[in-house]
Short mmCIF file of C-alpha atoms in Angstrom, two decimals:
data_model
loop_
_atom_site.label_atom_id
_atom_site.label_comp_id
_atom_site.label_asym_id
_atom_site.label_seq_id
_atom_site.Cartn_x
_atom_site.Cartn_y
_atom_site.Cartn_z
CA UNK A 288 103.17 118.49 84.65
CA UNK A 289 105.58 120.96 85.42
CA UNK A 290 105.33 123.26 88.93
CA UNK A 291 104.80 126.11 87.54
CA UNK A 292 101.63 125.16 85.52
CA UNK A 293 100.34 123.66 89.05
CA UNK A 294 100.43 127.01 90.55
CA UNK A 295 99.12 128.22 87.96
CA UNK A 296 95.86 126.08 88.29
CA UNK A 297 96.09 126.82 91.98
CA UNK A 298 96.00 130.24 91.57
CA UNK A 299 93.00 130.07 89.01
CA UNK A 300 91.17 127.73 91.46
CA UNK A 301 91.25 130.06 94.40
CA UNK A 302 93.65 127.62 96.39
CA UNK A 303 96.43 129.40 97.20
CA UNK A 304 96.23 128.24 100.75
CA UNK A 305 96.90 124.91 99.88
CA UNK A 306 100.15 125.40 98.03
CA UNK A 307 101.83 128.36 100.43
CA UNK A 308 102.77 125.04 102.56
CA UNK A 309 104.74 123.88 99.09
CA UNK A 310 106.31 126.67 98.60
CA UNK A 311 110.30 127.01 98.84
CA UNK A 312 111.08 129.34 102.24
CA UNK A 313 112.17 133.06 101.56
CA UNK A 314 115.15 133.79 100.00
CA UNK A 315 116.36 135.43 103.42
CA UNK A 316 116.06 132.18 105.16
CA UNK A 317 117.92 130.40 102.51
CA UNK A 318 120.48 133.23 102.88
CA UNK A 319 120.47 132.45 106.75
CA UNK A 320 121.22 129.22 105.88
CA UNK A 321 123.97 129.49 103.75
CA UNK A 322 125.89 131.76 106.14
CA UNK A 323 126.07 129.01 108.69
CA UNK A 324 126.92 125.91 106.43
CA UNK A 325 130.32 125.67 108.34
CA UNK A 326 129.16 126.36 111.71
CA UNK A 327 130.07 123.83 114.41
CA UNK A 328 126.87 122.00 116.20
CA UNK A 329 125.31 121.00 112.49
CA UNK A 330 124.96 117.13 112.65
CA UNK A 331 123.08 114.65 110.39
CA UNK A 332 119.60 113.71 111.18
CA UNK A 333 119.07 110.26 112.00
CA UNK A 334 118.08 107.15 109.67
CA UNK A 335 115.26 106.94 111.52
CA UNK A 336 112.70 107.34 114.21
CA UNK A 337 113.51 104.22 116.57
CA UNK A 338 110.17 102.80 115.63
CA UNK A 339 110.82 99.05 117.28
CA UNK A 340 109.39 97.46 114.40
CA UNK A 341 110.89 98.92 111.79
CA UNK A 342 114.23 101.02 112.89
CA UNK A 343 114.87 102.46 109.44
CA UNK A 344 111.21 103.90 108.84
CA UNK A 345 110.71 107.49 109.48
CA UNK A 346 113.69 110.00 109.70
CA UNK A 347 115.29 112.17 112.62
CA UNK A 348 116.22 115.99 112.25
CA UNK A 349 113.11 117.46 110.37
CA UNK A 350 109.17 117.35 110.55
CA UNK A 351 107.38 117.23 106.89
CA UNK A 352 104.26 120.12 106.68
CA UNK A 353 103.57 119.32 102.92
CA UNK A 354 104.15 117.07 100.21
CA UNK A 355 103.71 117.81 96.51
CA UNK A 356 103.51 114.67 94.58
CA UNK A 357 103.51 115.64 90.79
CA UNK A 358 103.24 112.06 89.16
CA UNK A 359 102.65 110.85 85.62
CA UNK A 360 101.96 107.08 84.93
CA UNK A 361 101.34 104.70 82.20
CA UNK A 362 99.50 101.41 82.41
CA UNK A 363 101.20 100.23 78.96
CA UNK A 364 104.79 100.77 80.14
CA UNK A 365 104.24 100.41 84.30
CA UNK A 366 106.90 103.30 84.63
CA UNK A 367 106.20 106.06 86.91
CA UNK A 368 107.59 109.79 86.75
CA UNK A 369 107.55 111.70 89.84
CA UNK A 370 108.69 115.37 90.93
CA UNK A 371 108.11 115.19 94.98
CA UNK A 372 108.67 118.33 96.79
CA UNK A 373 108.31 118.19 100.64
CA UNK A 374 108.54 121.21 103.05
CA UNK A 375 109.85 120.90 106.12
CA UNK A 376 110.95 122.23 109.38
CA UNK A 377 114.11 121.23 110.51
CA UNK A 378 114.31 120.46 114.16
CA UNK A 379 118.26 120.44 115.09
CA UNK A 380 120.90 122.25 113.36
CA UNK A 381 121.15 120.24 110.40
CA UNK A 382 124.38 119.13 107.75
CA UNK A 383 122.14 116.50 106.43
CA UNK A 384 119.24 114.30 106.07
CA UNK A 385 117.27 111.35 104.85
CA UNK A 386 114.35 110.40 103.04
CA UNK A 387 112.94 106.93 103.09
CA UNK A 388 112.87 105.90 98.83
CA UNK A 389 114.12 102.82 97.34
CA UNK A 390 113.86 101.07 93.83
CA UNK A 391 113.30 104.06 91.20
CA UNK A 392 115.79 106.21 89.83
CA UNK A 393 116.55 109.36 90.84
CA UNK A 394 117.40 111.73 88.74
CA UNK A 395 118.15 115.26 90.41
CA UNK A 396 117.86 116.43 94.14
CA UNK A 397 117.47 120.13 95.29
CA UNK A 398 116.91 121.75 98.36
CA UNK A 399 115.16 125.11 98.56
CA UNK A 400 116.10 125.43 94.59
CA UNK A 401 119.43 124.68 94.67
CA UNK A 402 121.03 121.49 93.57
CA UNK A 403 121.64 119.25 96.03
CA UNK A 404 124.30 116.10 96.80
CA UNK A 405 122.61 112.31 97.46
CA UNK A 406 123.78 108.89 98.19
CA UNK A 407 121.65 105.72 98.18
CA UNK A 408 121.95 103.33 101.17
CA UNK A 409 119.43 100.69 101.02
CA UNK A 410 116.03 102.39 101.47
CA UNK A 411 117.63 105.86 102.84
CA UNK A 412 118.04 108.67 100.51
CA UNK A 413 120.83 110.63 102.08
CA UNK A 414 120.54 114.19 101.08
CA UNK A 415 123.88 116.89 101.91
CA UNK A 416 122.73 120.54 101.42
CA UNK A 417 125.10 122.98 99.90
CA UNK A 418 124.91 124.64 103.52
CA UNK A 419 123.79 124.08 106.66
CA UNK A 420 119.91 124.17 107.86
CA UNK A 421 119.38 126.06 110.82
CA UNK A 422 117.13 124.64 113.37
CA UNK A 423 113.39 125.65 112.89
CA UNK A 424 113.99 127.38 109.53
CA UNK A 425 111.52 125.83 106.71
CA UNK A 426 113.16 124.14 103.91
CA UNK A 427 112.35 122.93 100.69
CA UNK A 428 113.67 119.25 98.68
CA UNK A 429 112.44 118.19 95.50
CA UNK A 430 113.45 114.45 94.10
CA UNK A 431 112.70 113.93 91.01
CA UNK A 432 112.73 110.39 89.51
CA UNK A 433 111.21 107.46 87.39
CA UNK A 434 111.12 103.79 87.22
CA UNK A 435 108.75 100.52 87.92
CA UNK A 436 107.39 100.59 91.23
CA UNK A 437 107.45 97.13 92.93
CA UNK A 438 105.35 96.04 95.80
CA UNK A 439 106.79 94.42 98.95
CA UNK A 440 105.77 91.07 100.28
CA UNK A 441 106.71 89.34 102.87
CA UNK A 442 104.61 87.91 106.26
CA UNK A 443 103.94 91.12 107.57
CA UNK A 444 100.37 91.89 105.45
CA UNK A 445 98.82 88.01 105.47
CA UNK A 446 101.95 86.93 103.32
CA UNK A 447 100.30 89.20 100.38
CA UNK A 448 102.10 91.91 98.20
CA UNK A 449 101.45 95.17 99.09
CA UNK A 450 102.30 98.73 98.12
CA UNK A 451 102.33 99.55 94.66
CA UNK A 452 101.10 97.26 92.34
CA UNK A 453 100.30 97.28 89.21
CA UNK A 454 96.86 96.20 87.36
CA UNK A 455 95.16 95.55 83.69
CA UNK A 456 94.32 98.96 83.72
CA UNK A 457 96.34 100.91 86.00
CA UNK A 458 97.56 100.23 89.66
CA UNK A 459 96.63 99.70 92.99
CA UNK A 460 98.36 101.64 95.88
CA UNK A 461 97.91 100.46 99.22
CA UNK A 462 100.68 101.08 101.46
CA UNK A 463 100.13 100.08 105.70
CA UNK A 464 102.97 100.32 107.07
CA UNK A 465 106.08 100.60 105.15
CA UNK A 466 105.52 100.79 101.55
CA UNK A 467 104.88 104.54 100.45
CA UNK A 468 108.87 104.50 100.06
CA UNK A 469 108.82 102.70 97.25
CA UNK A 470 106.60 105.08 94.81
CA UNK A 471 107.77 108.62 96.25
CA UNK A 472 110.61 109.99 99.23
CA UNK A 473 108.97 110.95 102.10
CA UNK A 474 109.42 110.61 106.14
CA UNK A 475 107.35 107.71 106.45
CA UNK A 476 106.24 106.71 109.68
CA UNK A 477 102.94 107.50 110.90
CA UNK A 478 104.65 109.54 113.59
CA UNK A 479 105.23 112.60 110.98
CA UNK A 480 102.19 113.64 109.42
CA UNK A 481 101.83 116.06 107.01
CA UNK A 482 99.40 117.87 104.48
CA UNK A 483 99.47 116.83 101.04
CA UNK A 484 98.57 117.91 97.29
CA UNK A 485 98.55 114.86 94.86
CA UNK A 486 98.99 115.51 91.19
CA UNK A 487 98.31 112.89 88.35
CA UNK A 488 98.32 112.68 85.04
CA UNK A 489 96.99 109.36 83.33
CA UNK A 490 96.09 108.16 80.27
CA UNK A 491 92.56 109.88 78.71
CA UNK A 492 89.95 107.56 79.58
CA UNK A 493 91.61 106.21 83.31
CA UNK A 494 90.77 107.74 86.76
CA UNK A 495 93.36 108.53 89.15
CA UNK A 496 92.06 108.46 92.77
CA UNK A 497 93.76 109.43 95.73
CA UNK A 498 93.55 111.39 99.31
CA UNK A 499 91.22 114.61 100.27
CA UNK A 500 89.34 116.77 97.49
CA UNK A 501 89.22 116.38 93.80
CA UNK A 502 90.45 120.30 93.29
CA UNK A 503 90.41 120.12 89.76
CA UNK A 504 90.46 116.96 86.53
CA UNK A 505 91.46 118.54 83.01
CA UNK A 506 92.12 116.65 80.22
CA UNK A 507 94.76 117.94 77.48
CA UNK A 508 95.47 115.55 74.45
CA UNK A 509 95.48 112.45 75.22
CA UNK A 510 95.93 112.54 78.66
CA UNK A 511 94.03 113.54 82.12
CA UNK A 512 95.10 115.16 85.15
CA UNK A 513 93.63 115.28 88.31
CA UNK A 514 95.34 117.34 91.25
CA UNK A 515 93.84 116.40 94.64
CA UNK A 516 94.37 118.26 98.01
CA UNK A 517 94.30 116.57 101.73
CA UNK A 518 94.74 119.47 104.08
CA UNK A 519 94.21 117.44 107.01
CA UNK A 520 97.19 115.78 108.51
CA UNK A 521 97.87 112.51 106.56
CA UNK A 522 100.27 109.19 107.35
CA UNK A 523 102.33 108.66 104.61
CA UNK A 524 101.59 104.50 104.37
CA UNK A 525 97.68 106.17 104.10
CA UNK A 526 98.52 107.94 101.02
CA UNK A 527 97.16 106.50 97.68
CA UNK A 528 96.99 107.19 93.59
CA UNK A 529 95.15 104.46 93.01
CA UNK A 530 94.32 104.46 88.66
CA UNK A 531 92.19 102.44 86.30
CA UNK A 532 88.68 102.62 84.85
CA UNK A 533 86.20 103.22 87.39
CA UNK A 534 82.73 104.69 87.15
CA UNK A 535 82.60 107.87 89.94
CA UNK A 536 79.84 108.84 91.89
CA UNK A 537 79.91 111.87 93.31
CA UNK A 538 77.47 113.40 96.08
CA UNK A 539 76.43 114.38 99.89
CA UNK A 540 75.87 111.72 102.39
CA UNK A 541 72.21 112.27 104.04
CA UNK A 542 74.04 114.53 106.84
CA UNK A 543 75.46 116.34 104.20
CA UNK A 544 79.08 115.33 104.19
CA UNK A 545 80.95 115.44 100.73
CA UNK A 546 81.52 111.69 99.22
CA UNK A 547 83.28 110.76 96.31
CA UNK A 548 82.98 107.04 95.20
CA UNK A 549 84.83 105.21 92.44
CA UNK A 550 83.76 101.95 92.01
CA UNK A 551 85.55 99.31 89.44
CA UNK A 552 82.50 98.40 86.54
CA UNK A 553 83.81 94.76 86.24
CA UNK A 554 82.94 94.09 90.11
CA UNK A 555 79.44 92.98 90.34
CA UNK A 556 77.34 94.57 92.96
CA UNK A 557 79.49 97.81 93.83
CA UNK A 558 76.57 100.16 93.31
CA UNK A 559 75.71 99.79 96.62
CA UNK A 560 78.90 101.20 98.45
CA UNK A 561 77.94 104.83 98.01
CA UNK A 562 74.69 104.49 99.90
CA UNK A 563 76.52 101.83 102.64
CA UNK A 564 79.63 104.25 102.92
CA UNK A 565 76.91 107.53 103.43
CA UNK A 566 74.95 105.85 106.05
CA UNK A 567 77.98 104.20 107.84
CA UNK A 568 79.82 107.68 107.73
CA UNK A 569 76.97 109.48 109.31
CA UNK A 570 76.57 107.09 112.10
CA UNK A 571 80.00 106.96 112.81
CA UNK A 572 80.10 110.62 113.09
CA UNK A 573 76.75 110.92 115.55
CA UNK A 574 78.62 107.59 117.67
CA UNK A 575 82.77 108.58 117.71
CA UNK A 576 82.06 112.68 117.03
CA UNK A 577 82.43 114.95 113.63
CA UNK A 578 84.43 113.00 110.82
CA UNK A 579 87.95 114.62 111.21
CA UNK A 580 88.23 114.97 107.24
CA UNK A 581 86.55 117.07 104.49
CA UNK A 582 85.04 113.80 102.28
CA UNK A 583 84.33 110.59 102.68
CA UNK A 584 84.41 107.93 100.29
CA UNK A 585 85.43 104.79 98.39
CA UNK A 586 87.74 103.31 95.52
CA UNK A 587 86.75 99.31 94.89
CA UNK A 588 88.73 97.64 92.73
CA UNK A 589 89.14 93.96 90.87
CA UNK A 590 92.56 93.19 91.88
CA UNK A 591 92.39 89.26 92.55
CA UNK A 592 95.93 89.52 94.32
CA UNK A 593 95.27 91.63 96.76
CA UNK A 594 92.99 89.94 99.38
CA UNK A 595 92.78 92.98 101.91
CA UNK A 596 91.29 96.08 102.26
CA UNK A 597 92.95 99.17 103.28
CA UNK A 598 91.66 102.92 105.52
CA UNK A 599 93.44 105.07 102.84
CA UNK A 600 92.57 108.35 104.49
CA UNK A 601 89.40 109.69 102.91
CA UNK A 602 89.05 107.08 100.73
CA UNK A 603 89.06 103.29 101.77
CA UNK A 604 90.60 101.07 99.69
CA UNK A 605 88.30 97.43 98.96
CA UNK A 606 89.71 94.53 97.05
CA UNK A 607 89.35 91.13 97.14
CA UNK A 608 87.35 91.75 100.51
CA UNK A 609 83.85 93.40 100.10
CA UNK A 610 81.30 93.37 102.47
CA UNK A 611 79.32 96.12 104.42
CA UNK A 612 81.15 95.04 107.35
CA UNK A 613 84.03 95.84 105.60
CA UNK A 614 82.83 99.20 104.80
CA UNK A 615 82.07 99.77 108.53
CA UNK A 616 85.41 98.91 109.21
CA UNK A 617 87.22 100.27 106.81
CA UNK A 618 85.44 103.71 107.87
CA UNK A 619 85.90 103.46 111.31
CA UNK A 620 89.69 103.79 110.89
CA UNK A 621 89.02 107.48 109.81
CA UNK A 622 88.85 108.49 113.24
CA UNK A 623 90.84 105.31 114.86
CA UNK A 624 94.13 104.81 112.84
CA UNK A 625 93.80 107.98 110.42
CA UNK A 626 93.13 110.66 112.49
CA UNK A 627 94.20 109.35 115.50
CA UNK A 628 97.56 107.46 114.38
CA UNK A 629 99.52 105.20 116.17
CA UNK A 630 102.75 106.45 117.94
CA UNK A 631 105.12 103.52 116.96
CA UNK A 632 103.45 100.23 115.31
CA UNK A 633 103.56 98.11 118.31
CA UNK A 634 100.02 99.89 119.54
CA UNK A 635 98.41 98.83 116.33
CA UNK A 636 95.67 97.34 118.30
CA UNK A 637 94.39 100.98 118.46
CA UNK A 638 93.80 101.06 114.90
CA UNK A 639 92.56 97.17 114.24
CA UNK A 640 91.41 96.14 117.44
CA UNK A 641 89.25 99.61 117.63
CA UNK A 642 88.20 99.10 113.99
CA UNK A 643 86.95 95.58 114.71
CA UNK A 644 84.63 96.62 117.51
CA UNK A 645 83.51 98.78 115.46
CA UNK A 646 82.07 96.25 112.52
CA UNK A 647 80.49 93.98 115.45
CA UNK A 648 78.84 97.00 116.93
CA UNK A 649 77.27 97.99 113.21
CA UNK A 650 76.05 94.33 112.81
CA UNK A 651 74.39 95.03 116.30
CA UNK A 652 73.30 98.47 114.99
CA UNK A 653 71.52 97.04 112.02
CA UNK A 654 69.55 94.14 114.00
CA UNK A 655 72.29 91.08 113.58
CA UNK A 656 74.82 89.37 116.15
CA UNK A 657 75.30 91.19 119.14
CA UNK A 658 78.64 92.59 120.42
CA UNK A 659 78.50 90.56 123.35
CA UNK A 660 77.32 86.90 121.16
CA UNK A 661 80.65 87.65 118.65
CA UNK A 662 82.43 87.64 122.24
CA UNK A 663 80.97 84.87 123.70
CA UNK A 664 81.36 83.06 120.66
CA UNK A 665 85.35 83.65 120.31
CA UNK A 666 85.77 83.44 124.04
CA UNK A 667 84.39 79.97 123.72
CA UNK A 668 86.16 78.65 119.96
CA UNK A 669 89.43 80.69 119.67
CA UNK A 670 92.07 77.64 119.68
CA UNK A 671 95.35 78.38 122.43
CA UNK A 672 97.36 79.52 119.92
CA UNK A 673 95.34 82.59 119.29
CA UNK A 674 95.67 83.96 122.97
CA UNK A 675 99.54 83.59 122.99
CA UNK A 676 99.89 87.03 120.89
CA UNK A 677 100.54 89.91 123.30
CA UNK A 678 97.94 92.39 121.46
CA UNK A 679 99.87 95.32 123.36
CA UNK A 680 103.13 94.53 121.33
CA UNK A 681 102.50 91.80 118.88
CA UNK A 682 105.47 92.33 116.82
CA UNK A 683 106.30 93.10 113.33
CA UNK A 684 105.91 90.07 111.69
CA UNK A 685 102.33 89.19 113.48
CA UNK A 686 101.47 92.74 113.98
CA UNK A 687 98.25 92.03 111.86
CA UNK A 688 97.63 88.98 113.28
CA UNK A 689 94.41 88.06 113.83
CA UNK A 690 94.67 88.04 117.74
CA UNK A 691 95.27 91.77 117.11
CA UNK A 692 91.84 92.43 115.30
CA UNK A 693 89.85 89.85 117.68
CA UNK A 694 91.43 90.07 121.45
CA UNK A 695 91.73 93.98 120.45
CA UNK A 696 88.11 94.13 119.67
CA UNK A 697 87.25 91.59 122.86
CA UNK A 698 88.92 94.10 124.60
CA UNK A 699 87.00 96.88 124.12
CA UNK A 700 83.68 94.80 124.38
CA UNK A 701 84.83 93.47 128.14
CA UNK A 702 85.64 97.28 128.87
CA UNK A 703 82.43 98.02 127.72
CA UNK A 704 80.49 95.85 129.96
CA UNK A 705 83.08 96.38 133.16
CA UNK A 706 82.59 100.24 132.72
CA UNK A 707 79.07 100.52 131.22
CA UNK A 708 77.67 101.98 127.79
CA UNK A 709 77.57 105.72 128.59
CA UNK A 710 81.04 105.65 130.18
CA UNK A 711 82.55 103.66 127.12
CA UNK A 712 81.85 105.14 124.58
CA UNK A 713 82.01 108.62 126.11
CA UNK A 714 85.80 107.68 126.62
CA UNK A 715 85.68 106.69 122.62
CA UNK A 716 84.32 110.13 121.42
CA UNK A 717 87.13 111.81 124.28
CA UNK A 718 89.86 109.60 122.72
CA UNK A 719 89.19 110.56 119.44
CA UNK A 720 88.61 114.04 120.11
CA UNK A 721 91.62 114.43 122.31
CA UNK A 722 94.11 113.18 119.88
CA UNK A 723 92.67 113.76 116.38
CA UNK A 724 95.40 114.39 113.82
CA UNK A 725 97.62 113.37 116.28
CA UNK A 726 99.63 110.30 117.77
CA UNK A 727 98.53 108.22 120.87
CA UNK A 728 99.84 104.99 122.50
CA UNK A 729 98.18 102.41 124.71
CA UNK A 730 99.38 104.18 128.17
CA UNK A 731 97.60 107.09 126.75
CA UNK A 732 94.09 105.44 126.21
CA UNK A 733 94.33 103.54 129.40
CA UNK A 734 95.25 106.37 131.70
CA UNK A 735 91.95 107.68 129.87
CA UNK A 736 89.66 104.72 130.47
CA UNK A 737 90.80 105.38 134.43
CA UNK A 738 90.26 108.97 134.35
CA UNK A 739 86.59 108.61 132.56
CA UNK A 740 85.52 105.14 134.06
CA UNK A 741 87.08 106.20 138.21
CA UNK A 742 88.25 102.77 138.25
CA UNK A 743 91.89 101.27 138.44
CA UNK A 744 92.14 99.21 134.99
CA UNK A 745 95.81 98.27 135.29
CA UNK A 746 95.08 94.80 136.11
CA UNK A 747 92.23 94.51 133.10
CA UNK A 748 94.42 95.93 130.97
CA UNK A 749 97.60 93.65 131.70
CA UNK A 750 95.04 90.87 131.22
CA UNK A 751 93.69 91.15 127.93
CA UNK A 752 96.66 93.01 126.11
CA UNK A 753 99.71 91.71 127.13
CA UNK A 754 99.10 88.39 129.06
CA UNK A 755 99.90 85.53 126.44
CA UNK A 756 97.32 83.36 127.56
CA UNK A 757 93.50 83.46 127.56
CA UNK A 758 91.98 85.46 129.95
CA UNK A 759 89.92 83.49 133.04
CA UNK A 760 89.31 86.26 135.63
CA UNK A 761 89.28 90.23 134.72
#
C-alpha cells in the first residue's frame, strides 16, 4: 500500500492527528536545511547510545516521534516488503546518521523526499543527507526494502530464537531487546520511544495483529489490510505484526477498558484469555493506577519454538507458555517495562523482577500461595549458584536469568514487609505514575523507596541487588 492511499484512509477515518507526526517537515525547514549543508559544526550522529549491553543499539544525533511501518507479507514466500518512514528531531547539527537494520535489502533511502546516500556496516544503516540537518528541525527518512526476515538466537532469550519468525500460517514477532532491527530501521533502544502507525497487508483470510487500535481492516482482492495506531510512546523491541489465522474477540473489560483478543483456534483452551486478561487488567489498574494505554489485550499463538512469552505493548504476546499467571505477568509489564521503560538494559530487574511480584501477588489475590510462602520457599531451595547474579547489573548474556525474575521479585516482597503494605505499594502506583512513558533506572526507584518509606535503604538495597551472594541479614 502506497502513502498516499494511507492518508487517504486517514483522512476518511477522522485521524488526521495520528499521521501529522508522519508527515515530512515544511518545505521551509527543508529549505533551512539545505542552506546550511556546508556549514562547519555538522558532525555525524553516533552508532549508538552507549547502552553497556549492547553498544551498537540505539543511535546518537536524533530522537524518533513517529514511525510509519507500511508492510506487506506472504506466508507462501516468507518475504517481507516494507516502506518505513520515521520522523524525527534532530538533536545536534547533523551531516549524518544511523538507523539500526540488518539482513533485508534496501532498496531506496530518502530524507524529507529527497533521495538520500546509504552505506551498510553490520547492523548500522548509515544515512548522508543531501544537506545538513539543523539541530531541532524535524526531519523525515523513508527506507524502503524487502527480503526474509531471520530471527536471532543466541543465550541471551533462554538460548531460543527470537525476533521475527516465521510460522505455518504467518509469523511471529517478538522482539525484547534487540531484534526489531531485523524486520524494519528504526532507533532501537528502549531509551527512544516513539508513536507509531502499523500498516499490513496479508493474505485474505490471515489476521495481522500488532500495537494500539485497530483504526481500520479492508479487504481488496485477495488480500487484507489492517492499519493500526499506538499513540502512546512505544519501545521499538515492543513493537509487533504478529500474522496467521486467529479467531478475534473484540470487547470492554468489566471497567470498561477497550480489549482486543486474538487467540490461535488450534490451541486448546484459549477462550478463556479474554475474560483472564479483562479481570487482570482491571485489577492492575485499581492496584498500580489507570492503564497508561488505550486497549488491552492478547495474541496466543501455536508456535512450538518459541517457549516464552512476550509484554508487546498493548498486546501480550503467549506461546509455548500459557497460564493465568502468565497473563498476570505478561500484563503487569504494561505499566512496569512498557510504560515505564528501562534506561539502559542493565536495570531490567525493573521490568522482570517487578513483573514477577506481580504474578505471586495475583496468586495471593485469587486465594493461592502467598507472596511471603513463594519467598520463604525460594529463600529456603534456591541452590548458590542462583544468588551469585548481581540482579542490579546481571549482564547481557544472563540478563534474563532467572535470578533476575526471582531475587528481583524477592526484592520487592522483603521491601514490602521492611516498609509495610500501604507504604509499598503507594511507592508502586508513585513509580509508575512518575515515570510513565518514560525511562527510569534503579537509583531512581530507590531514592523513591527512601523518600516514600523515611528510611535509609542503601544498605537493603546493596544487599539484595548487587551482593553476589544470598542475603543473611537485611
Amino acid at each position: 500500500m502506497m502513502l498516499a492511499r494511507i492518508a487517504r484512509w486517514t483522512a476518511a477515518l477522522g485521524l488526521v492527528a495520528a499521521m501529522t507526526f508522519a508527515a515530512a517537515p515544511s518545505a521551509a525547514s527543508s529549505a533551512a536545511s539545505s542552506s546550511v549543508s556546508t556549514a562547519p559544526g555538522f558532525r555525524p550522529g553516533a552508532p549508538g547510545v552507549g547502552d553497556p549491553y549492547f553498544p551498537l543499539e540505539g543511535n546518537g544525533g536524533y530522537d524518533a516521534q513517529h514511525y510509519t511501518l507500511d508492510l506487506a507479507y506472504d506466508p507462501a514466500t516468507k518475504v517481507l516488503k516494507g516502506t518505513v518512514h520515521m520522523l524525527a528531531r534532530a538533536t545536534q547539527d547533523l551531516s549524518r546518521f544511523d538507523l539500526d537494520f540488518q539482513q533485508l535489502t534496501v532498496r531506496s533511502v530518502t530524507v524529507n523526499g529527497r533521495p538520500a546516500a546509504y552505506t551498510r556496516d553490520g547492523q548500522e544503516l548509515v544515512v548522508t543527507p543531501r544537506s545538513g540537518l539543523r539541530m531541532n528541525s524535524l526531519f523525515d527518512v523513508g527506507v524502503t526494502y524487502d527480503g526474509i526476515p531471520q530471527p536471532l538466537g543466541g543465550p541471551i532469550v533462554f538460548g531460543l530464537p527470537y525476533g521475527w519468525i516465521a510460522t505455518d500460517d504467518g509469523v511471529l514477532v517478538a522482539c525484547e531487546p534487540n531484534a526489531a532491527s531485523t524486520w524494519f530501521p528504526s532507533n532501537d533502544h528502549p531509551s527512544d520511544k516513539a508513536t507509531y502507525s502499523i500498516v499490513v497487508t496479508v493474505p485474505k483470510g490471515l489476521v495481522a495483529a500488532a500495537n494500539g487500535v485497530l483504526a481500520a481492516q479492508v479487504t481488496r482482492g485477495d488480500t487484507t489490510t489492517f492499519w493500526w495506531n499506538e499513540l502512546r510512546p512505544m519501545a521499538s523491541y515492543l513493537v509487533t505484526t504478529t500474522i496467521g489465522k486467529f479467531d478475534v474477540q473484540v470487547g470492554k473489560t468489566p471497567a470498561g477498558l477497550r480489549e482486543w483478543v486474538a487467540t490461535d483456534p488450534t490451541v486448546p483452551g484459549t477462550e478463556v484469555v479474554f475474560q483472564q486478561t479483562a479481570a487482570i487488567t482491571d485489577y492492575w489498574s485499581e492496584l498500580f493506577g489507570r492503564y497508561p494505554f488505550e486497549e488491552t489485550g492478547a495474541i496466543v499463538d501455536n508456535v512450538p519454538v518459541v517457549g516464552f512469552s512476550l509484554e508487546n505493548q498493548t498486546k501480550p504476546l503467549y506461546s509455548a507458555v500459557r497460564s493465568e499467571t502468565t497473563v498476570a505477568h505478561e500484563l503487569s509489564h504494561q505499566w512496569f517495562g512498557d510504560s515505564v521503560s528501562v534506561r539502559t538494559w542493565q536495570h531490567i530487574w525493573l521490568n522482570e523482577g517487578f513483573a514477577t511480584f506481580a504474578q505471586r501477588y495475583w496468586t495471593e489475590h485469587i486465594g493461592g500461595e502467598s507472596v511471603q510462602a513463594w519467598f520463604d520457599r525460594q529463600y529456603a531451595t534456591r541452590p548458590d549458584a542462583f544468588w551469585t547474579i548481581k540482579v542490579a547489573d546481571p549482564q547481557r548474556d544472563t540478563m534474563f536469568d532467572t535470578a533476575v525474575y526471582n531475587r528481583g521479585g524477592m526484592t520487592l516482597q522483603a521491601l514490602r514487609v521492611k516498609i509495610g503494605d500501604e507504604p509499598f505499594f503507594r511507592l508502586l502506583r508513585t513509580w509508575a505514575a512518575d515515570h510513565r512513558y518514560g525511562l527510569a533506572d534503579t537509583d531512581q526507584f530507590v531514592t523513591l523507596a527512601e523518600k516514600i518509606s523515611g528510611q535509609d535503604l542503601t544498605g537493603f538495597f546493596n544487599v539484595w541487588l548487587s551482593t553476589p551472594s544470598k542475603p543473611v541479614t537485611w
